[in-house]
PDB file of C-alpha atoms in Angstrom:
ATOM      1  CA  MET A  12       3.096 -17.504 -17.555  1.00 44.00           C
ATOM      2  CA  VAL A  13       2.088 -14.073 -18.863  1.00 42.00           C
ATOM      3  CA  PRO A  14       4.808 -12.028 -20.540  1.00 41.00           C
ATOM      4  CA  SER A  15       6.492  -9.340 -18.519  1.00 45.00           C
ATOM      5  CA  HIS A  16       5.268  -5.780 -18.708  1.00 46.00           C
ATOM      6  CA  ASP A  17       8.413  -4.191 -17.386  1.00 45.00           C
ATOM      7  CA  ALA A  18       8.870  -1.428 -19.910  1.00 44.00           C
ATOM      8  CA  PRO A  19       9.382   1.877 -18.131  1.00 46.00           C
ATOM      9  CA  LEU A  20       6.451   4.243 -18.230  1.00 45.00           C
ATOM     10  CA  LEU A  21       7.086   7.933 -18.130  1.00 42.00           C
ATOM     11  CA  GLY A  22       4.733  10.187 -16.264  1.00 42.00           C
ATOM     12  CA  ARG A  23       4.755  13.842 -15.347  1.00 40.00           C
ATOM     13  CA  CYS A  24       5.548  14.593 -11.726  1.00 43.00           C
ATOM     14  CA  GLY A  25       5.471  18.365 -11.306  1.00 44.00           C
ATOM     15  CA  SER A  26       7.969  19.784 -13.749  1.00 35.00           C
ATOM     16  CA  SER A  27      10.086  16.643 -13.899  1.00 37.00           C
ATOM     17  CA  ILE A  28       9.502  13.291 -15.505  1.00 39.00           C
ATOM     18  CA  ALA A  29       9.211  10.383 -13.077  1.00 50.00           C
ATOM     19  CA  GLU A  30       9.929   6.806 -14.115  1.00 61.00           C
ATOM     20  CA  ARG A  31       7.312   4.209 -13.221  1.00 76.00           C
ATOM     21  CA  LEU A  32       8.255   0.572 -13.559  1.00 94.00           C
ATOM     22  CA  GLN A  33       5.801  -2.297 -13.644  1.00 97.00           C
ATOM     23  CA  ASP A  34       5.654  -6.041 -14.155  1.00 97.00           C
ATOM     24  CA  ALA A  35       2.747  -8.473 -14.218  1.00 97.00           C
ATOM     25  CA  PHE A  36       2.651 -12.271 -14.309  1.00 97.00           C
ATOM     26  CA  HIS A  37       0.546 -15.210 -13.243  1.00 96.00           C
ATOM     27  CA  PHE A  38       1.137 -18.778 -12.153  1.00 97.00           C
ATOM     28  CA  PRO A  39      -1.138 -21.751 -11.564  1.00 97.00           C
ATOM     29  CA  ALA A  40      -2.889 -21.682  -8.184  1.00 96.00           C
ATOM     30  CA  LEU A  41      -0.572 -24.307  -6.699  1.00 97.00           C
ATOM     31  CA  ASN A  42       1.518 -24.300  -3.523  1.00 96.00           C
ATOM     32  CA  THR A  43       4.667 -24.691  -5.647  1.00 96.00           C
ATOM     33  CA  SER A  44       3.862 -21.436  -7.444  1.00 97.00           C
ATOM     34  CA  VAL A  45       4.386 -19.399  -4.268  1.00 97.00           C
ATOM     35  CA  ALA A  46       8.173 -19.882  -4.369  1.00 97.00           C
ATOM     36  CA  GLU A  47       8.219 -19.175  -8.123  1.00 98.00           C
ATOM     37  CA  ALA A  48       6.336 -15.902  -7.574  1.00 98.00           C
ATOM     38  CA  ARG A  49       8.708 -14.915  -4.770  1.00 97.00           C
ATOM     39  CA  ARG A  50      11.752 -15.594  -7.001  1.00 97.00           C
ATOM     40  CA  ARG A  51      10.246 -13.624  -9.882  1.00 98.00           C
ATOM     41  CA  VAL A  52       9.539 -10.630  -7.634  1.00 98.00           C
ATOM     42  CA  LEU A  53      13.043 -10.675  -6.156  1.00 98.00           C
ATOM     43  CA  ALA A  54      14.684 -10.876  -9.586  1.00 97.00           C
ATOM     44  CA  ARG A  55      12.592  -8.007 -10.952  1.00 97.00           C
ATOM     45  CA  LEU A  56      13.134  -5.734  -7.933  1.00 97.00           C
ATOM     46  CA  ARG A  57      16.885  -6.349  -8.010  1.00 96.00           C
ATOM     47  CA  GLU A  58      16.879  -5.591 -11.741  1.00 95.00           C
ATOM     48  CA  TRP A  59      15.171  -2.288 -10.948  1.00 95.00           C
ATOM     49  CA  GLY A  60      17.760  -1.479  -8.246  1.00 95.00           C
ATOM     50  CA  ILE A  61      15.420  -1.676  -5.250  1.00 96.00           C
ATOM     51  CA  ASP A  62      17.062  -1.811  -1.807  1.00 97.00           C
ATOM     52  CA  GLU A  63      17.381  -5.159   0.005  1.00 96.00           C
ATOM     53  CA  VAL A  64      15.030  -4.271   2.872  1.00 96.00           C
ATOM     54  CA  ALA A  65      12.227  -3.545   0.402  1.00 97.00           C
ATOM     55  CA  CYS A  66      13.119  -6.714  -1.550  1.00 97.00           C
ATOM     56  CA  ASP A  67      12.841  -8.799   1.634  1.00 97.00           C
ATOM     57  CA  ASP A  68       9.555  -7.155   2.619  1.00 97.00           C
ATOM     58  CA  ALA A  69       8.150  -7.613  -0.899  1.00 98.00           C
ATOM     59  CA  GLN A  70       9.027 -11.308  -0.865  1.00 97.00           C
ATOM     60  CA  LEU A  71       7.225 -11.713   2.458  1.00 96.00           C
ATOM     61  CA  VAL A  72       4.142  -9.873   1.176  1.00 97.00           C
ATOM     62  CA  VAL A  73       4.025 -11.864  -2.073  1.00 97.00           C
ATOM     63  CA  SER A  74       4.513 -15.119  -0.203  1.00 96.00           C
ATOM     64  CA  GLU A  75       1.681 -14.422   2.237  1.00 95.00           C
ATOM     65  CA  LEU A  76      -0.802 -13.003  -0.264  1.00 95.00           C
ATOM     66  CA  PHE A  77      -0.087 -15.589  -2.952  1.00 96.00           C
ATOM     67  CA  THR A  78      -0.415 -18.398  -0.386  1.00 94.00           C
ATOM     68  CA  ASN A  79      -3.769 -17.023   0.785  1.00 92.00           C
ATOM     69  CA  ALA A  80      -5.044 -16.895  -2.813  1.00 93.00           C
ATOM     70  CA  VAL A  81      -3.950 -20.501  -3.429  1.00 93.00           C
ATOM     71  CA  ARG A  82      -5.348 -21.875  -0.158  1.00 90.00           C
ATOM     72  CA  HIS A  83      -8.546 -19.899   0.258  1.00 89.00           C
ATOM     73  CA  THR A  84      -9.986 -19.469  -3.259  1.00 90.00           C
ATOM     74  CA  ASP A  85     -11.116 -21.701  -6.091  1.00 90.00           C
ATOM     75  CA  SER A  86      -8.736 -20.036  -8.575  1.00 93.00           C
ATOM     76  CA  ASP A  87      -7.016 -21.798 -11.458  1.00 95.00           C
ATOM     77  CA  LYS A  88      -4.353 -19.096 -11.543  1.00 96.00           C
ATOM     78  CA  VAL A  89      -3.118 -16.285  -9.330  1.00 97.00           C
ATOM     79  CA  SER A  90      -1.760 -13.051 -10.780  1.00 97.00           C
ATOM     80  CA  CYS A  91       0.807 -10.637  -9.405  1.00 98.00           C
ATOM     81  CA  GLN A  92       1.440  -7.066 -10.418  1.00 98.00           C
ATOM     82  CA  LEU A  93       4.327  -4.879  -9.250  1.00 98.00           C
ATOM     83  CA  ARG A  94       4.394  -1.124  -9.776  1.00 97.00           C
ATOM     84  CA  ILE A  95       7.026   1.379  -8.755  1.00 96.00           C
ATOM     85  CA  SER A  96       5.825   4.961  -8.544  1.00 94.00           C
ATOM     86  CA  GLY A  97       8.225   7.352  -6.883  1.00 93.00           C
ATOM     87  CA  ALA A  98       9.238   5.899  -3.508  1.00 94.00           C
ATOM     88  CA  ARG A  99       6.259   3.518  -3.417  1.00 96.00           C
ATOM     89  CA  LEU A 100       6.118  -0.122  -4.478  1.00 97.00           C
ATOM     90  CA  ARG A 101       2.592  -1.461  -4.958  1.00 98.00           C
ATOM     91  CA  ILE A 102       2.114  -5.234  -4.952  1.00 98.00           C
ATOM     92  CA  GLU A 103      -1.229  -6.623  -6.107  1.00 98.00           C
ATOM     93  CA  ILE A 104      -2.207 -10.289  -5.929  1.00 97.00           C
ATOM     94  CA  THR A 105      -5.373 -11.184  -7.857  1.00 96.00           C
ATOM     95  CA  ASP A 106      -7.342 -14.403  -7.555  1.00 95.00           C
ATOM     96  CA  GLN A 107     -10.181 -15.665  -9.766  1.00 92.00           C
ATOM     97  CA  GLY A 108     -12.593 -16.827  -7.125  1.00 81.00           C
ATOM     98  CA  HIS A 109     -13.350 -15.909  -3.604  1.00 62.00           C
ATOM     99  CA  THR A 110     -14.517 -17.181  -0.286  1.00 62.00           C
ATOM    100  CA  PRO A 111     -17.589 -15.755   1.423  1.00 56.00           C
ATOM    101  CA  THR A 112     -15.426 -13.745   3.830  1.00 54.00           C
ATOM    102  CA  GLU A 113     -13.011 -10.933   3.077  1.00 57.00           C
ATOM    103  CA  PRO A 114      -9.334 -11.346   4.007  1.00 53.00           C
ATOM    104  CA  ARG A 115      -8.533  -9.663   7.311  1.00 52.00           C
ATOM    105  CA  ALA A 116      -5.762  -9.813   9.857  1.00 49.00           C
ATOM    106  CA  ARG A 117      -6.509 -11.961  12.899  1.00 46.00           C
ATOM    107  CA  CYS A 118      -4.729 -13.046  16.021  1.00 50.00           C
ATOM    108  CA  SER A 119      -3.890 -16.741  16.030  1.00 46.00           C
ATOM    109  CA  GLY A 120      -3.295 -18.935  19.021  1.00 47.00           C
ATOM    110  CA  ALA A 121       0.275 -19.810  19.942  1.00 44.00           C
ATOM    111  CA  ASP A 122      -0.228 -23.421  18.821  1.00 47.00           C
ATOM    112  CA  GLU A 123      -1.769 -22.557  15.417  1.00 43.00           C
ATOM    113  CA  GLU A 124       0.481 -23.008  12.382  1.00 46.00           C
ATOM    114  CA  SER A 125      -1.187 -20.367  10.218  1.00 49.00           C
ATOM    115  CA  GLY A 126      -3.280 -17.234  10.453  1.00 52.00           C
ATOM    116  CA  ARG A 127      -0.639 -14.552  10.957  1.00 62.00           C
ATOM    117  CA  GLY A 128       0.080 -13.704   7.324  1.00 80.00           C
ATOM    118  CA  LEU A 129      -1.982 -10.545   7.065  1.00 86.00           C
ATOM    119  CA  LEU A 130      -0.612  -9.315  10.390  1.00 90.00           C
ATOM    120  CA  LEU A 131       2.871  -9.655   8.871  1.00 91.00           C
ATOM    121  CA  VAL A 132       1.744  -7.889   5.694  1.00 94.00           C
ATOM    122  CA  GLY A 133       0.371  -5.050   7.817  1.00 93.00           C
ATOM    123  CA  ALA A 134       3.604  -4.841   9.804  1.00 94.00           C
ATOM    124  CA  VAL A 135       5.878  -4.364   6.774  1.00 95.00           C
ATOM    125  CA  SER A 136       3.470  -2.341   4.591  1.00 96.00           C
ATOM    126  CA  GLU A 137       2.592   1.334   4.688  1.00 96.00           C
ATOM    127  CA  ALA A 138      -0.966   0.284   3.785  1.00 96.00           C
ATOM    128  CA  TRP A 139      -2.822  -2.736   2.440  1.00 95.00           C
ATOM    129  CA  GLY A 140      -6.349  -3.514   1.386  1.00 94.00           C
ATOM    130  CA  VAL A 141      -8.775  -5.580  -0.644  1.00 92.00           C
ATOM    131  CA  ARG A 142     -10.969  -4.712  -3.626  1.00 93.00           C
ATOM    132  CA  PRO A 143     -12.965  -6.680  -6.217  1.00 91.00           C
ATOM    133  CA  ASP A 144     -11.080  -7.549  -9.395  1.00 91.00           C
ATOM    134  CA  ASP A 145     -12.247  -6.196 -12.755  1.00 89.00           C
ATOM    135  CA  SER A 146     -14.429  -9.279 -13.418  1.00 86.00           C
ATOM    136  CA  GLY A 147     -16.291  -8.896 -10.132  1.00 84.00           C
ATOM    137  CA  ARG A 148     -15.691 -12.571  -9.296  1.00 87.00           C
ATOM    138  CA  GLY A 149     -12.223 -12.473  -7.818  1.00 91.00           C
ATOM    139  CA  ARG A 150     -10.333 -10.221  -5.469  1.00 92.00           C
ATOM    140  CA  VAL A 151      -7.251  -8.036  -5.509  1.00 95.00           C
ATOM    141  CA  VAL A 152      -5.282  -7.845  -2.285  1.00 95.00           C
ATOM    142  CA  TRP A 153      -2.735  -5.044  -2.449  1.00 97.00           C
ATOM    143  CA  ALA A 154       0.067  -3.707  -0.285  1.00 97.00           C
ATOM    144  CA  ASP A 155       2.163  -0.547  -0.543  1.00 98.00           C
ATOM    145  CA  LEU A 156       5.799  -0.630   0.544  1.00 98.00           C
ATOM    146  CA  SER A 157       8.347   2.152   0.674  1.00 96.00           C
ATOM    147  CA  HIS A 158      11.664   1.582  -1.062  1.00 95.00           C
ATOM    148  CA  ARG A 159      14.902   3.206  -2.073  1.00 91.00           C
ATOM    149  CA  ARG A 160      16.552   2.903  -5.466  1.00 87.00           C
ATOM    150  CA  ILE A 161      20.187   1.839  -5.348  1.00 86.00           C
ATOM    151  CA  PRO A 162      22.240   3.381  -8.155  1.00 77.00           C
ATOM    152  CA  HIS A 163      23.647   0.785 -10.567  1.00 66.00           C
TER     153      HIS A 163
END
């Protein structure tokens, strides 16, 4: 596992200073890693004082995107990055290898057990998308969620 990068970053936002929090980690591309990633995200968001609705939505997004990376790529590891900037939480899941098709939401039949993950991501996110990773081999699937900070 990669060490946490959760040190607050300070950035200028108009005349005030806005706090931006971030964390990044990776796990092996295994089905068992999905639950570990979900737990890590929940713990970090609670530590940052993020509201429960956003925590629940973030867990769903991480679960779906991490599962897709494990099932549909030839990755050895899958990475996750969380960034808080103002009232926005950005979640990025990065894989090392890709399939010939780009991830996209699709309608599944009533008797299909999978295929609805990106529809769920779209339903709870303000926006989501896909871009190549920095190496050009893998992919980053990202989602933006709104959140509220709960005072400690």
